[in-house]
Amino acid sequence: MNLYKKFMYYFEAMKNLIDFKSYILDNLGKEIFFGDMEFYYILSEDYYLKIYEVDLDEFDIPAPKWKGCFGTNISVLVEEWKTK
């Protein structure tokens, strides 16, 4: 995956995160797992987010690709969400 594709993948994953805002805010302080047909997310108690790409398994069920992921701390984003 070239640098441009990695950047766009990461940008799209972060953009889609807003769909899970309520779930994230309702489960602060817990490790949570969530996702959709494109991305699978793991958010730790300290707001470190891991983003995995999703692919269909042999039964056509969406499953994360465990080979690699992007990670970032989203504490600033969570604090902003809590004030709105």
Short mmCIF file of C-alpha atoms in Angstrom, two decimals, residues 1-10 53 65 70:
data_model
loop_
_atom_site.label_atom_id
_atom_site.label_comp_id
_atom_site.label_asym_id
_atom_site.label_seq_id
_atom_site.Cartn_x
_atom_site.Cartn_y
_atom_site.Cartn_z
CA MET A 1 0.00 0.00 0.00
CA ASN A 2 1.58 3.29 -1.04
CA LEU A 3 1.68 6.33 1.24
CA TYR A 4 -1.27 8.07 -0.43
CA LYS A 5 -3.50 5.00 -0.05
CA LYS A 6 -2.46 4.62 3.60
CA PHE A 7 -3.31 8.26 4.27
CA MET A 8 -6.70 7.98 2.58
CA TYR A 9 -7.44 4.72 4.42
CA TYR A 10 -6.63 6.35 7.76
CA GLU A 53 -9.26 -3.19 7.68
CA LYS A 65 -7.53 -8.38 8.93
CA PHE A 70 -3.15 1.93 12.34
#
